[in-house]
Amino acid sequence: MVRTHPSICRFCHAGCPILVDVADGRPVRVVGVKDDPMYHGFTCEKGRQLPEQWAHPDRLLQSRKRMPDGSYRPIPSAQAIEEIATKVSEILERHGPRAVATYTGTYSAAHPATHPMLTAWMDAIGSPMRFTSNTIDQPGKSVALALHGTWGAPPHGFAEADTQLLIGANPVVAISGGLPTANPAWHLKRARDRGMKLLVIDPRRTEVAAAAHIHLQPRPGEDPAILAAVLHVITREGLHDKAFVDENVAGYDALYRALEPFTPGLVARRADVPVDDLVRLARTFATSGRGVACAGTGPSMAGPGSTLFEYLVLALNTLGGRWLRAGEPMWNPGVLLPPLSAKAQATPPWQAYGYGEKLRVRDLADAACGLSTAALADEILMEGEGKVRALFSVGGNPVAAWPDQNKTWAAMQALDLNVTIDIKMSATAKVADYVIAPTLPLEVPGTTLLNESLFYYATGFGYPEPYGNYTPAIVSPPAGSDVVEDWELFYGMARQMGLGLVLQPGIGGVADLGGDAGIPLDMQRRPDADELIELLMRDSRIPLDEVKRERGGRILPGEPVRVAPRDPGWTGRLDVGNTEMMRELDALATPQAVAAPAGYDFRMICRRVVGALNSSGRDLPRMQRKPWNPAFMHPRDLEALGLAPGDVAEIRSEHGSILGVVEADRSLRRGLVSMSHSFGDVPGTGKDFRRVGSNTSQLTRVDADYDRYTGMPRMSNVPVRVTPYEG
Ligand SMILES: Nc1nc2c(c(=O)[nH]1)N[C@H]1C(S)=C(S)[C@@H](COP(=O)(O)OP(=O)(O)OC[C@H]3O[C@@H](n4cnc5c(=O)[nH]c(N)nc54)[C@H](O)[C@@H]3O)O[C@H]1N2
Ligand SMILES: Nc1nc2c(c(=O)[nH]1)N[C@H]1C(S)=C(S)[C@@H](COP(=O)(O)OP(=O)(O)OC[C@H]3O[C@@H](n4cnc5c(=O)[nH]c(N)nc54)[C@H](O)[C@@H]3O)O[C@H]1N2
Ligand code: SF4
Ligand SMILES: [Mo]
């Protein structure tokens, strides 16, 4: 018998509500929810293949242990957890807590209890060595926010935006920030119908750029200079919100001075864009009323200066006064988040970097974005006091995703204890000592808390209205399987090690939701997922029970909330003239002539495709038309190199080389090779590119061209040489 159950897709972070047909305990079909008030029926090909993912022949239904000969044997999950706890205790005893590190990737967000439980366990063993994929994504966002300060109320909401500026983001494909992640195309169409002007800066005429009022198609890596020119126009023409700046902003004069050299003419030449378009974009953004500037991954990956870039995005929003004022209604006062007491006042900057745990390389330390993941391979490989010897990777795939794949590979082999939680034998699992087999999202309850919390991450993220959803587990894991929920590894180890765990409410990682003191867990009786969700969301603005009663995603406005006026005597100001940032602007104005090495006349840049989510998704049946990541290039560049679509090219950087099947793409500017990341398998399988694709992290290194605040190296905009491959 077929029964249909509502659930939430967690294949990516868009969190689409879905209806799943279940026959004899197996999910068999997924469709969108047509009458959902936020997503309007949207799903993508990945979400519609959750049944295929659930029943995938490569799915791990048992945990695995590596044998001395390198083969893997199934092991009961409880026994694996016991053995791991024993080994980690030995490492802690001999080397201290710094020897134990965690890395959380994409799917650490799939279960709301994963992050809080991992954090509680790391607190209990006293290790500061917590790394996340945030520091190889857009870490400049959090650091810039700390340098700039925060406004006590949200920015302008999307539903009322007259303009929206997207820089290096393609939300129609990535279903990520810049447009509401709940069905971005639907929200974009409605916004354009009501007259919203979309402005896009991207070296490729992307799916979203095709809908833009103005699209600048610059050289990659020039975004900080372009934003400086936009700010140059706005400040010189007096188009900023003077009253807001006078009352709430410090550093205006310093910024004004630092912008001096960034004349539109010079920057237009440098970035190779029409000067009229650049000026028009600045004026349109500054004079069209409401809306915000927001950024995706492109500029963050483009080399050092990604913190400066994100700082300039904030400066652009702040000079435009694009934050809600006293008396204005909150477009999303929160559902599963604790109530936010919005106030029209600035919290001044706080320490953004260089505090807490010091890393042993590149003078890096803790920062608002967390510890630099790009430094973790070095921390594992470098001998001496503080060496990392045990690593827990949770829902991430270091070998596929970290920069400098060969260094990562060496580090993964150098560990005394390498544990990963993964649904399949990922490139990282292939070198792990233990691979813990987890549940899949349909097997556990789901909530919209993560999507809602993204609002704290940056402008252009989160739901435009107070939308909330909770769905229960709808299927059991396949018969005969022995899978655990990701958090159980940490809970189980704590029990074995005699540790007490204290859970912090919220989701950990994305936003520090503050709130009250932690919740000590009962270590005698294993909680279930629903109990944990109730604990984590006990301070939610709309009671979880009320969200559950709705049986599906709903707009739950609750009592209307307006932004309160500032506290009497409050003097806090946002800062747009931070000394370090102004120094970086000065340096940017007089670029050292670091010409790319001779012969490296192309730039490899990043892009996302519908059929892959980082290293996941390519193994689903309806994604397999092309199992590799094509090297997209402009047709005239192909012609000039004597290449035809479908030919193989060698793409070589100063650091390494990969093979790519070239494909013609007129949407690119010339001089680029646009390729998706996290393809390929373990190093040494490069010749297999037609089966698994090629890993662009072979072209990058961690210790060159890194951002000094976040440690994030150049992962895109990499100088490369392209030659026909005669293999
Ligand atoms: N060169 C280059 N490198 C990049 C990027 C780039 O643009 N260019 N992008 C960067 C970005 S933005 C990010 S966020 C990182 C991503 O970095 P990671 O998060 O480390 O990489 P993913 O490939 O997303 O790893 C996800 C892993 O989780 C497994 N998995 C899938 N479903 C589940 C589940 O339900 N539970 C569990 N426990 N595991 C599951 C998958 O099999 C996969 O192995 O990569 C970064 N790396
Ligand atoms: N289908 C799918 N969806 C995904 C993912 C996926 O792998 N596949 N990954 C998820 C993750 S982890 C994340 S973080 C988000 C990311 O979401 P987005 O950042 O929106 O991801 P992209 O689609 O890669 O968009 C980045 C854009 O930057 C452009 N770009 C490259 N270099 C530069 C530059 O120097 N300057 C400018 N201005 N633009 C540049 C590229 O051409 C590209 O269009 O997507 C998420 N969603
Ligand atoms: S966009 Fe993301 S959440 Fe929505 S159906 Fe596709 S994979 Fe699932
Ligand atoms: Mo990401």
Short mmCIF file of C-alpha atoms in Angstrom, two decimals, residues 349-673:
data_model
loop_
_atom_site.label_atom_id
_atom_site.label_comp_id
_atom_site.label_asym_id
_atom_site.label_seq_id
_atom_site.Cartn_x
_atom_site.Cartn_y
_atom_site.Cartn_z
CA PRO A 349 32.74 46.14 16.30
CA TRP A 350 34.31 43.43 18.43
CA GLN A 351 37.51 41.44 18.08
CA ALA A 352 37.32 39.78 14.70
CA TYR A 353 40.45 37.63 14.46
CA GLY A 354 43.72 36.69 16.09
CA TYR A 355 42.37 35.53 19.44
CA GLY A 356 41.93 32.23 21.26
CA GLU A 357 43.65 29.16 19.91
CA LYS A 358 46.77 29.92 17.87
CA LEU A 359 47.43 27.74 14.85
CA ARG A 360 51.00 26.71 14.21
CA VAL A 361 51.10 27.96 10.62
CA ARG A 362 50.74 31.27 8.80
CA ASP A 363 50.25 33.22 12.00
CA LEU A 364 46.57 32.21 12.10
CA ALA A 365 44.42 32.01 15.18
CA ASP A 366 40.76 31.79 16.02
CA ALA A 367 38.53 34.32 14.29
CA ALA A 368 34.86 35.17 13.97
CA CYS A 369 34.64 32.58 11.16
CA GLY A 370 36.24 29.83 13.27
CA LEU A 371 39.63 28.16 12.90
CA SER A 372 40.95 27.96 9.34
CA THR A 373 40.20 24.58 7.75
CA ALA A 374 42.88 25.32 5.15
CA ALA A 375 45.42 25.06 7.99
CA LEU A 376 44.18 21.75 9.37
CA ALA A 377 46.21 19.53 7.00
CA ASP A 378 49.35 21.36 8.18
CA GLU A 379 48.29 20.92 11.81
CA ILE A 380 48.07 17.18 11.18
CA LEU A 381 51.32 16.90 9.21
CA MET A 382 53.56 19.17 11.30
CA GLU A 383 55.43 17.28 14.02
CA GLY A 384 55.86 18.73 17.48
CA GLU A 385 53.82 19.95 20.39
CA GLY A 386 50.16 20.36 19.52
CA LYS A 387 50.12 18.03 16.50
CA VAL A 388 46.60 16.94 15.58
CA ARG A 389 46.38 13.13 15.72
CA ALA A 390 42.68 12.34 15.65
CA LEU A 391 40.09 13.77 13.28
CA PHE A 392 36.34 13.36 13.19
CA SER A 393 34.83 14.43 9.85
CA VAL A 394 31.09 14.77 10.08
CA GLY A 395 29.02 15.02 6.89
CA GLY A 396 32.02 16.44 5.04
CA ASN A 397 34.57 15.15 2.57
CA PRO A 398 38.00 16.74 3.14
CA VAL A 399 39.75 14.82 0.35
CA ALA A 400 37.27 16.18 -2.20
CA ALA A 401 36.63 19.64 -0.79
CA TRP A 402 39.69 21.07 0.94
CA PRO A 403 42.21 23.10 -1.06
CA ASP A 404 45.44 21.31 -2.11
CA GLN A 405 44.16 17.79 -2.48
CA ASN A 406 47.59 16.11 -2.28
CA LYS A 407 48.41 17.76 1.03
CA THR A 408 44.99 16.78 2.40
CA TRP A 409 45.55 13.22 1.24
CA ALA A 410 48.91 13.05 3.01
CA ALA A 411 47.36 14.49 6.17
CA MET A 412 44.50 11.98 6.16
CA GLN A 413 47.06 9.17 6.08
CA ALA A 414 49.19 10.68 8.82
CA LEU A 415 46.42 10.59 11.43
CA ASP A 416 46.53 8.11 14.31
CA LEU A 417 42.74 8.04 14.33
CA ASN A 418 40.68 9.07 11.32
CA VAL A 419 36.92 8.78 11.71
CA THR A 420 34.30 9.90 9.23
CA ILE A 421 30.51 9.76 9.30
CA ASP A 422 29.34 9.26 5.74
CA ILE A 423 26.58 7.58 3.81
CA LYS A 424 29.05 6.07 1.34
CA MET A 425 32.72 5.24 0.85
CA SER A 426 33.63 8.82 -0.03
CA ALA A 427 37.17 9.78 -1.04
CA THR A 428 37.76 10.56 2.65
CA ALA A 429 36.17 7.32 3.85
CA LYS A 430 38.67 5.46 1.66
CA VAL A 431 41.45 6.53 4.01
CA ALA A 432 39.53 6.53 7.32
CA ASP A 433 40.10 4.07 10.15
CA TYR A 434 36.38 3.99 10.88
CA VAL A 435 33.44 5.00 8.71
CA ILE A 436 30.27 5.42 10.73
CA ALA A 437 27.09 4.71 8.73
CA PRO A 438 24.41 7.32 9.46
CA THR A 439 20.67 7.63 8.98
CA LEU A 440 19.39 9.62 6.01
CA PRO A 441 17.15 12.65 6.56
CA LEU A 442 13.85 10.90 5.71
CA GLU A 443 14.60 8.60 8.66
CA VAL A 444 14.78 11.42 11.20
CA PRO A 445 12.56 14.40 12.00
CA GLY A 446 13.27 17.63 10.17
CA THR A 447 12.77 21.32 10.93
CA THR A 448 13.30 24.65 9.20
CA LEU A 449 15.52 26.01 11.97
CA LEU A 450 18.69 25.93 9.87
CA ASN A 451 17.14 27.81 6.95
CA GLU A 452 15.68 30.34 9.31
CA SER A 453 19.01 30.84 11.12
CA LEU A 454 20.82 31.66 7.87
CA PHE A 455 19.30 35.08 8.33
CA TYR A 456 22.05 35.73 10.90
CA TYR A 457 24.74 34.76 8.42
CA ALA A 458 24.55 37.64 5.96
CA THR A 459 22.25 39.98 4.05
CA GLY A 460 20.27 38.13 1.40
CA PHE A 461 19.91 34.88 3.38
CA GLY A 462 16.97 33.36 5.26
CA TYR A 463 13.19 33.34 4.75
CA PRO A 464 11.49 36.60 3.69
CA GLU A 465 8.53 35.80 5.97
CA PRO A 466 8.06 33.92 9.26
CA TYR A 467 7.87 30.46 7.74
CA GLY A 468 8.25 27.32 9.81
CA ASN A 469 7.95 23.60 9.33
CA TYR A 470 8.49 20.41 11.30
CA THR A 471 8.11 16.92 9.85
CA PRO A 472 8.55 13.60 11.66
CA ALA A 473 10.67 10.68 10.48
CA ILE A 474 8.70 8.98 7.69
CA VAL A 475 10.64 5.79 6.95
CA SER A 476 12.88 3.44 8.89
CA PRO A 477 16.36 2.64 7.67
CA PRO A 478 16.45 -0.32 5.26
CA ALA A 479 15.85 -3.72 6.86
CA GLY A 480 18.96 -5.29 8.35
CA SER A 481 20.88 -2.02 8.53
CA ASP A 482 22.82 -0.82 11.54
CA VAL A 483 22.94 2.96 11.12
CA VAL A 484 23.10 5.67 13.80
CA GLU A 485 22.09 9.31 13.86
CA ASP A 486 25.28 11.38 13.53
CA TRP A 487 25.04 12.80 17.05
CA GLU A 488 25.04 9.29 18.54
CA LEU A 489 28.76 8.93 17.87
CA PHE A 490 29.48 11.81 20.25
CA TYR A 491 26.86 10.82 22.80
CA GLY A 492 28.07 7.20 22.70
CA MET A 493 31.73 8.16 23.11
CA ALA A 494 30.86 10.45 26.02
CA ARG A 495 29.06 7.59 27.78
CA GLN A 496 31.96 5.24 27.24
CA MET A 497 34.44 7.86 28.46
CA GLY A 498 32.34 8.78 31.50
CA LEU A 499 31.81 12.37 30.35
CA GLY A 500 28.74 14.51 31.06
CA LEU A 501 27.43 16.52 28.11
CA VAL A 502 25.81 19.95 28.23
CA LEU A 503 23.78 20.91 25.17
CA GLN A 504 23.48 24.53 24.04
CA PRO A 505 20.08 25.45 22.56
CA GLY A 506 19.95 26.41 18.88
CA ILE A 507 21.88 24.72 16.12
CA GLY A 508 25.50 25.68 16.76
CA GLY A 509 27.83 26.60 13.95
CA VAL A 510 25.75 29.05 11.91
CA ALA A 511 24.61 31.40 14.62
CA ASP A 512 25.29 31.75 18.29
CA LEU A 513 21.77 32.08 19.52
CA GLY A 514 22.82 32.99 23.03
CA GLY A 515 19.90 32.24 25.25
CA ASP A 516 20.17 30.63 28.63
CA ALA A 517 22.73 28.29 30.05
CA GLY A 518 23.20 24.84 28.57
CA ILE A 519 21.07 21.77 29.14
CA PRO A 520 22.81 18.90 30.94
CA LEU A 521 21.88 15.63 29.23
CA ASP A 522 20.84 12.43 30.94
CA MET A 523 23.81 10.17 30.19
CA GLN A 524 22.06 7.03 31.39
CA ARG A 525 19.16 7.05 28.97
CA ARG A 526 19.75 7.70 25.27
CA PRO A 527 17.45 10.52 24.14
CA ASP A 528 15.62 10.23 20.82
CA ALA A 529 15.76 12.75 18.02
CA ASP A 530 12.44 14.34 18.90
CA GLU A 531 13.42 14.86 22.52
CA LEU A 532 16.63 16.53 21.38
CA ILE A 533 14.77 18.78 18.96
CA GLU A 534 12.42 19.80 21.74
CA LEU A 535 15.36 20.67 24.01
CA LEU A 536 17.17 22.59 21.28
CA MET A 537 14.09 24.57 20.28
CA ARG A 538 12.62 25.06 23.72
CA ASP A 539 13.10 28.85 23.48
CA SER A 540 11.53 29.15 20.02
CA ARG A 541 9.38 32.19 19.37
CA ILE A 542 6.47 30.06 18.17
CA PRO A 543 6.17 26.96 20.37
CA LEU A 544 7.35 23.84 18.56
CA ASP A 545 4.01 22.14 19.33
CA GLU A 546 2.21 24.84 17.39
CA VAL A 547 4.53 24.37 14.40
CA LYS A 548 3.98 20.59 14.61
CA ARG A 549 0.18 21.01 14.69
CA GLU A 550 0.22 22.74 11.31
CA ARG A 551 1.24 19.53 9.50
CA GLY A 552 3.21 21.27 6.78
CA GLY A 553 5.09 24.48 6.15
CA ARG A 554 3.16 27.59 7.16
CA ILE A 555 3.63 31.31 7.61
CA LEU A 556 3.34 31.77 11.37
CA PRO A 557 3.43 35.48 12.07
CA GLY A 558 2.53 35.33 15.76
CA GLU A 559 2.23 38.73 17.40
CA PRO A 560 3.54 41.45 15.05
CA VAL A 561 6.93 42.81 16.08
CA ARG A 562 8.19 46.32 15.39
CA VAL A 563 11.73 47.57 15.73
CA ALA A 564 12.17 49.36 19.05
CA PRO A 565 13.88 52.76 19.27
CA ARG A 566 17.44 52.93 20.50
CA ASP A 567 18.14 52.88 24.21
CA PRO A 568 18.48 56.36 25.72
CA GLY A 569 22.12 57.42 25.81
CA TRP A 570 23.22 54.62 23.44
CA THR A 571 26.35 55.65 21.54
CA GLY A 572 27.34 52.48 19.65
CA ARG A 573 28.30 52.99 16.00
CA LEU A 574 28.97 50.77 13.02
CA ASP A 575 32.44 51.20 11.57
CA VAL A 576 33.09 51.60 7.83
CA GLY A 577 36.66 52.85 8.26
CA ASN A 578 38.44 50.02 10.07
CA THR A 579 42.19 50.75 9.99
CA GLU A 580 43.24 47.31 8.69
CA MET A 581 40.59 47.37 5.99
CA MET A 582 41.61 50.87 4.91
CA ARG A 583 45.21 49.70 4.74
CA GLU A 584 44.12 46.83 2.49
CA LEU A 585 42.23 49.28 0.29
CA ASP A 586 45.38 51.39 -0.03
CA ALA A 587 47.37 48.33 -1.04
CA LEU A 588 44.70 47.37 -3.54
CA ALA A 589 44.91 50.79 -5.16
CA THR A 590 48.55 50.28 -6.04
CA PRO A 591 48.61 46.63 -7.03
CA GLN A 592 52.08 45.18 -7.03
CA ALA A 593 52.82 44.09 -10.54
CA VAL A 594 52.41 40.40 -9.70
CA ALA A 595 51.70 39.38 -13.25
CA ALA A 596 50.62 35.78 -13.59
CA PRO A 597 53.58 33.58 -14.47
CA ALA A 598 54.30 33.59 -18.17
CA GLY A 599 52.09 31.31 -20.19
CA TYR A 600 49.38 31.01 -17.55
CA ASP A 601 46.96 33.21 -19.45
CA PHE A 602 43.66 31.66 -18.34
CA ARG A 603 41.88 31.76 -15.01
CA MET A 604 40.10 28.73 -13.63
CA ILE A 605 36.97 29.89 -11.79
CA CYS A 606 34.35 28.09 -9.69
CA ARG A 607 30.73 27.35 -10.61
CA ARG A 608 27.97 25.10 -9.39
CA VAL A 609 25.80 22.76 -11.45
CA VAL A 610 22.33 21.43 -10.67
CA GLY A 611 23.36 17.77 -10.78
CA ALA A 612 26.00 17.83 -8.03
CA LEU A 613 26.14 19.15 -4.51
CA ASN A 614 29.85 19.55 -3.84
CA SER A 615 31.00 15.89 -3.91
CA SER A 616 27.48 14.43 -3.55
CA GLY A 617 24.72 13.62 -5.96
CA ARG A 618 26.67 12.52 -9.01
CA ASP A 619 26.01 8.87 -8.24
CA LEU A 620 22.24 9.24 -8.58
CA PRO A 621 20.84 7.59 -11.72
CA ARG A 622 19.29 10.66 -13.34
CA MET A 623 22.48 12.71 -12.81
CA GLN A 624 24.68 10.34 -14.73
CA ARG A 625 24.39 11.83 -18.19
CA LYS A 626 27.83 13.29 -17.64
CA PRO A 627 29.69 11.96 -14.62
CA TRP A 628 32.53 14.44 -15.08
CA ASN A 629 32.81 18.18 -14.46
CA PRO A 630 33.28 19.80 -17.86
CA ALA A 631 35.85 22.54 -18.35
CA PHE A 632 33.61 25.29 -19.75
CA MET A 633 35.33 27.84 -21.98
CA HIS A 634 34.31 30.52 -24.43
CA PRO A 635 33.99 29.02 -27.96
CA ARG A 636 36.50 31.48 -29.39
CA ASP A 637 39.06 30.50 -26.74
CA LEU A 638 38.54 26.86 -27.69
CA GLU A 639 39.01 27.70 -31.33
CA ALA A 640 42.19 29.65 -30.65
CA LEU A 641 43.61 26.66 -28.78
CA GLY A 642 42.62 24.23 -31.52
CA LEU A 643 40.13 22.50 -29.24
CA ALA A 644 36.64 21.29 -30.11
CA PRO A 645 33.85 20.61 -27.60
CA GLY A 646 34.36 17.12 -26.19
CA ASP A 647 38.15 17.25 -26.57
CA VAL A 648 40.37 16.78 -23.56
CA ALA A 649 42.61 19.57 -22.32
CA GLU A 650 45.33 19.65 -19.74
CA ILE A 651 44.70 22.46 -17.26
CA ARG A 652 47.89 23.28 -15.44
CA SER A 653 48.49 25.76 -12.63
CA GLU A 654 51.83 26.51 -11.02
CA HIS A 655 50.89 23.93 -8.42
CA GLY A 656 49.40 21.00 -10.30
CA SER A 657 47.49 19.80 -13.29
CA ILE A 658 44.20 18.11 -14.14
CA LEU A 659 42.50 16.86 -17.28
CA GLY A 660 39.18 18.32 -18.36
CA VAL A 661 36.67 17.60 -21.10
CA VAL A 662 36.13 21.01 -22.69
CA GLU A 663 32.72 22.36 -23.45
CA ALA A 664 31.75 25.59 -25.22
CA ASP A 665 29.97 28.18 -23.09
CA ARG A 666 29.11 31.54 -24.60
CA SER A 667 27.94 32.86 -21.25
CA LEU A 668 31.56 33.14 -20.09
CA ARG A 669 33.85 36.05 -20.73
CA ARG A 670 37.00 35.10 -22.58
CA GLY A 671 40.11 33.92 -20.78
CA LEU A 672 38.28 31.69 -18.29
CA VAL A 673 37.94 28.01 -17.54
#
